[in-house]
C-alpha cells in the first residue's frame, strides 16, 4: 500500500459513528493495512485524564476548547505522528473538526481563536480524509435516549446539536475534498454500503 493515511471520524453524538468506525477499521485490517485506532479527547494517558475532566466538569467554553487542544497536542506528538512516520495508518475517533463543531458551533467560541489553537497544535498535519456521519438531530437524539449514562455533551439540548451539526457542514463546505459525508440516518446495511464505497476509493 502507498503512504500511511490519517483518517478521522466525526459526527454528532448518536450518529452511529462508533459502529461505523469499527466496521471500517476491520475492513481495512482485512485488506492487510497496518492500522492504529485511537480517539479524542484522549488517546494518551494524559489525554485520557483530560477526557475525564472535559466530559464531566462544567467549565468556561474557552477552557474546554483549550483542554481539547491540549489533549490533541499530546496525541499528535506521542501517537499520531510517530505511527504515520513508521507507515501505520491512523484512524482517530474525532479530531479538530469536533472542536470547531462543539466548542465553535455549539458553545460559540470564535472560529478565529480555534484556528489559532489548531495552527499551534498541528499546523502542518491535517487528516487525509474525514468521514462525517451526518444525521437529522431528532434521529440522533432518539438513538441516544437508549443510553443510560450520558456525559456532559450528550445531555445538551437539541438546539445545541443543531448548531454542532451546522458547524460540521460548514467545515465540509469550506474544504469539501477532505470529507466524505455519510448519510447516517439510513439502515446499518446502507451505512455499511456507503463505507464500502469510500473504502474502494482509498
Ligand atoms: P464521543 O467521541 O462521542 O465518545 P463516546 O462515544 O464514548 O461518547 O465523546 C466525546 C465527546 O466529546 C463528544 O460529545 C464530543 C466532545 N468533543 C468536543 O466537544 N470537542 C472536541 O474537540 C472533541 C474531540 C470531542
Tab-separated table of C-alpha atoms and ligand atoms in Angstrom:
chain	number	residue	atom	x	y	z
A	1	UNK	CA	0.000	0.000	0.000
A	2	UNK	CA	1.032	3.609	-0.522
A	3	UNK	CA	1.758	6.202	2.167
A	4	UNK	CA	0.100	5.736	5.575
A	5	UNK	CA	-3.181	7.659	5.781
A	6	UNK	CA	-4.626	9.667	8.645
A	7	UNK	CA	-8.413	9.236	8.732
A	8	UNK	CA	-10.817	10.832	11.213
A	9	UNK	CA	-14.433	10.043	12.113
A	10	UNK	CA	-16.836	12.810	13.115
A	11	UNK	CA	-20.494	13.474	13.776
A	12	UNK	CA	-22.950	14.485	16.472
A	13	UNK	CA	-23.494	12.142	19.420
A	14	UNK	CA	-25.898	9.369	18.417
A	15	UNK	CA	-24.970	9.384	14.715
A	16	UNK	CA	-23.612	5.812	14.791
A	17	UNK	CA	-20.013	6.886	14.281
A	18	UNK	CA	-18.531	4.266	16.639
A	19	UNK	CA	-20.292	1.349	14.929
A	20	UNK	CA	-19.247	2.659	11.523
A	21	UNK	CA	-15.687	3.140	12.707
A	22	UNK	CA	-15.434	-0.435	13.952
A	23	UNK	CA	-16.697	-1.792	10.625
A	24	UNK	CA	-14.346	0.424	8.612
A	25	UNK	CA	-11.291	-0.429	10.748
A	26	UNK	CA	-11.975	-4.167	10.449
A	27	UNK	CA	-12.398	-3.852	6.697
A	28	UNK	CA	-9.038	-2.066	6.409
A	29	UNK	CA	-7.313	-4.696	8.563
A	30	UNK	CA	-8.797	-7.461	6.416
A	31	UNK	CA	-7.118	-5.800	3.471
A	32	UNK	CA	-3.774	-6.054	5.266
A	33	UNK	CA	-3.475	-2.435	6.367
A	34	UNK	CA	-1.319	-1.890	9.463
A	35	UNK	CA	-3.732	0.278	11.457
A	36	UNK	CA	-3.903	2.109	14.755
A	37	UNK	CA	-7.303	3.173	16.106
A	38	UNK	CA	-7.355	5.953	18.662
A	39	UNK	CA	-9.701	8.619	19.992
A	40	UNK	CA	-10.152	12.187	21.195
A	41	UNK	CA	-10.320	13.629	23.678
A	42	UNK	CA	-7.854	11.012	24.898
A	43	UNK	CA	-5.515	8.684	23.068
A	44	UNK	CA	-2.632	9.104	25.545
A	45	UNK	CA	-2.503	8.583	29.348
A	46	UNK	CA	-2.603	12.352	29.944
A	47	UNK	CA	-5.251	12.810	27.249
A	48	UNK	CA	-7.496	10.243	28.933
A	49	UNK	CA	-7.240	12.187	32.217
A	50	UNK	CA	-8.158	15.380	30.371
A	51	UNK	CA	-11.077	13.492	28.783
A	52	UNK	CA	-12.471	12.685	32.229
A	53	UNK	CA	-12.340	16.376	33.100
A	54	UNK	CA	-13.844	17.802	29.921
A	55	UNK	CA	-16.633	15.241	29.666
A	56	UNK	CA	-17.772	15.623	33.258
A	57	UNK	CA	-16.824	19.019	34.732
A	58	UNK	CA	-18.558	22.230	33.817
A	59	UNK	CA	-16.136	24.963	32.720
A	60	UNK	CA	-15.823	28.070	30.555
A	61	UNK	CA	-16.215	27.283	26.844
A	62	UNK	CA	-12.703	28.525	26.086
A	63	UNK	CA	-11.201	26.418	28.882
A	64	UNK	CA	-12.970	23.472	27.296
A	65	UNK	CA	-11.543	24.359	23.877
A	66	UNK	CA	-8.021	24.698	25.247
A	67	UNK	CA	-8.220	21.356	27.073
A	68	UNK	CA	-9.385	19.661	23.862
A	69	UNK	CA	-6.353	21.064	22.061
A	70	UNK	CA	-4.036	20.248	24.991
A	71	UNK	CA	-5.132	16.625	24.771
A	72	UNK	CA	-4.648	16.793	20.990
A	73	UNK	CA	-1.122	18.200	21.297
A	74	UNK	CA	-0.007	15.134	23.283
A	75	UNK	CA	-1.898	12.850	20.943
A	76	UNK	CA	-0.314	14.260	17.783
A	77	UNK	CA	3.229	14.137	19.165
A	78	UNK	CA	3.105	10.847	21.032
A	79	UNK	CA	0.767	8.737	18.933
A	80	UNK	CA	-0.393	10.055	15.562
A	81	UNK	CA	2.788	11.427	14.045
A	82	UNK	CA	5.051	8.521	15.157
A	83	UNK	CA	2.561	5.984	13.758
A	84	UNK	CA	2.314	7.722	10.380
A	85	UNK	CA	6.097	8.014	10.233
A	86	UNK	CA	6.550	4.272	10.682
A	87	UNK	CA	3.957	3.569	7.971
A	88	UNK	CA	0.998	2.722	10.219
A	89	UNK	CA	-2.371	4.118	9.195
A	90	UNK	CA	-4.236	6.040	11.903
A	91	UNK	CA	-7.978	6.282	12.464
A	92	UNK	CA	-8.981	8.768	15.131
A	93	UNK	CA	-12.464	8.799	16.598
A	94	UNK	CA	-12.765	12.620	16.433
A	95	UNK	CA	-10.102	15.290	15.865
A	96	UNK	CA	-10.081	19.091	15.431
A	97	UNK	CA	-13.305	19.215	13.408
A	98	UNK	CA	-15.040	18.256	16.680
A	99	UNK	CA	-13.598	21.340	18.384
A	100	UNK	CA	-14.854	23.572	15.567
A	101	UNK	CA	-18.266	21.882	15.728
A	102	UNK	CA	-18.804	21.552	19.514
A	103	UNK	CA	-16.791	24.406	21.029
A	104	UNK	CA	-17.164	26.655	17.963
A	105	UNK	CA	-20.679	25.893	16.726
A	106	UNK	CA	-22.203	24.529	19.930
A	107	UNK	CA	-20.654	26.843	22.502
A	108	UNK	CA	-19.882	29.896	20.361
A	109	UNK	CA	-16.093	30.048	20.762
A	110	UNK	CA	-14.907	32.289	17.874
A	111	UNK	CA	-13.583	30.332	14.919
A	112	UNK	CA	-10.528	32.611	14.693
A	113	UNK	CA	-9.440	31.531	18.196
A	114	UNK	CA	-9.905	27.871	17.333
A	115	UNK	CA	-7.903	28.357	14.155
A	116	UNK	CA	-5.034	29.751	16.221
A	117	UNK	CA	-5.134	26.734	18.524
A	118	UNK	CA	-5.301	24.430	15.511
A	119	UNK	CA	-2.314	26.121	13.899
A	120	UNK	CA	-0.359	25.864	17.142
A	121	UNK	CA	-1.284	22.241	17.786
A	122	UNK	CA	-0.952	20.641	14.364
A	123	UNK	CA	-0.304	23.389	11.816
A	124	UNK	CA	1.468	21.010	9.455
A	125	UNK	CA	-0.769	17.966	9.894
A	126	UNK	CA	-4.344	17.516	8.676
A	127	UNK	CA	-6.357	14.340	8.195
A	128	UNK	CA	-6.138	12.897	4.679
A	129	UNK	CA	-9.806	12.012	4.925
A	130	UNK	CA	-12.641	12.771	7.351
A	131	UNK	CA	-15.822	10.705	7.436
A	132	UNK	CA	-18.652	12.878	8.713
A	133	UNK	CA	-21.670	10.922	9.954
A	134	UNK	CA	-24.462	13.379	9.226
A	135	UNK	CA	-27.911	12.778	10.653
A	136	UNK	CA	-31.064	14.778	11.472
A	137	UNK	CA	-30.800	15.736	15.136
A	138	UNK	CA	-34.169	14.178	16.095
A	139	UNK	CA	-32.916	10.782	14.887
A	140	UNK	CA	-29.614	11.116	16.748
A	141	UNK	CA	-31.458	12.143	19.944
A	142	UNK	CA	-33.738	9.154	19.651
A	143	UNK	CA	-30.735	6.817	19.402
A	144	UNK	CA	-29.086	8.467	22.419
A	145	UNK	CA	-32.193	8.104	24.565
A	146	UNK	CA	-31.472	4.350	24.822
A	147	UNK	CA	-28.178	5.106	26.535
A	148	UNK	CA	-28.293	5.141	30.357
A	149	UNK	CA	-25.129	7.087	31.272
A	150	UNK	CA	-24.910	10.287	29.271
A	151	UNK	CA	-21.892	12.608	29.552
A	152	UNK	CA	-21.949	16.421	29.737
A	153	UNK	CA	-22.236	16.858	25.964
A	154	UNK	CA	-24.814	14.133	25.439
A	155	UNK	CA	-27.084	15.856	27.979
A	156	UNK	CA	-27.146	19.071	25.917
A	157	UNK	CA	-30.398	20.175	24.249
A	158	UNK	CA	-31.389	19.555	20.635
A	159	UNK	CA	-30.669	23.204	19.854
A	160	UNK	CA	-27.010	22.711	20.832
A	161	UNK	CA	-26.714	19.715	18.488
A	162	UNK	CA	-28.356	21.642	15.649
A	163	UNK	CA	-25.549	24.171	15.934
A	164	UNK	CA	-22.926	21.410	16.138
A	165	UNK	CA	-24.329	19.778	13.010
A	166	UNK	CA	-24.412	23.054	11.082
A	167	UNK	CA	-20.819	23.802	12.091
A	168	UNK	CA	-19.704	20.393	10.791
A	169	UNK	CA	-21.482	21.017	7.488
A	170	UNK	CA	-19.886	24.459	7.239
A	171	UNK	CA	-16.465	22.789	7.621
A	172	UNK	CA	-17.324	20.453	4.749
A	173	UNK	CA	-18.430	23.362	2.569
A	174	UNK	CA	-15.078	25.079	3.174
A	175	UNK	CA	-12.822	22.177	2.105
A	176	UNK	CA	-15.097	19.527	0.578
A	177	UNK	CA	-12.205	17.492	-0.849
A	178	UNK	CA	-11.147	16.334	2.644
A	179	UNK	CA	-14.575	14.951	3.607
A	180	UNK	CA	-16.872	12.062	2.846
A	181	UNK	CA	-20.351	12.717	4.222
A	182	UNK	CA	-22.181	9.588	5.381
A	183	UNK	CA	-25.974	9.705	5.444
A	184	UNK	CA	-26.148	8.139	8.876
A	185	UNK	CA	-29.933	8.020	9.336
A	186	UNK	CA	-30.027	5.086	6.892
A	187	UNK	CA	-30.130	1.433	7.964
A	188	UNK	CA	-26.968	-0.264	9.184
A	189	UNK	CA	-26.666	-2.085	5.845
A	190	UNK	CA	-26.960	1.089	3.841
A	191	UNK	CA	-24.416	2.873	6.036
A	192	UNK	CA	-22.006	-0.032	5.538
A	193	UNK	CA	-22.530	0.208	1.789
A	194	UNK	CA	-21.594	3.889	1.894
A	195	UNK	CA	-18.474	2.974	3.902
A	196	UNK	CA	-17.578	0.219	1.444
A	197	UNK	CA	-17.779	2.721	-1.430
A	198	UNK	CA	-15.376	5.048	0.398
A	199	UNK	CA	-13.035	2.161	1.110
A	200	UNK	CA	-12.993	1.204	-2.570
A	201	UNK	CA	-11.786	4.688	-3.450
A	202	UNK	CA	-8.882	4.662	-0.990
B	1	LIG	P1	-17.573	10.543	21.841
B	1	LIG	O1	-16.465	10.622	20.868
B	1	LIG	O2	-18.935	10.655	21.293
B	1	LIG	O3	-17.316	9.264	22.694
B	1	LIG	P2	-18.402	8.252	23.260
B	1	LIG	O4	-18.896	7.577	22.025
B	1	LIG	O5	-17.576	7.425	24.160
B	1	LIG	O6	-19.442	9.096	23.960
B	1	LIG	O7	-17.488	11.606	23.039
B	1	LIG	C1	-16.659	12.643	23.107
B	1	LIG	C2	-17.437	13.913	23.359
B	1	LIG	O8	-16.511	14.979	23.364
B	1	LIG	C3	-18.461	14.219	22.284
B	1	LIG	O9	-19.674	14.611	22.882
B	1	LIG	C4	-17.889	15.408	21.552
B	1	LIG	C5	-16.961	16.024	22.540
B	1	LIG	N1	-15.792	16.693	21.922
B	1	LIG	C6	-15.745	18.068	21.874
B	1	LIG	O10	-16.677	18.742	22.349
B	1	LIG	N2	-14.664	18.697	21.313
B	1	LIG	C7	-13.617	18.007	20.799
B	1	LIG	O11	-12.640	18.605	20.297
B	1	LIG	C8	-13.661	16.567	20.849
B	1	LIG	C9	-12.530	15.763	20.306
B	1	LIG	C10	-14.780	15.951	21.412
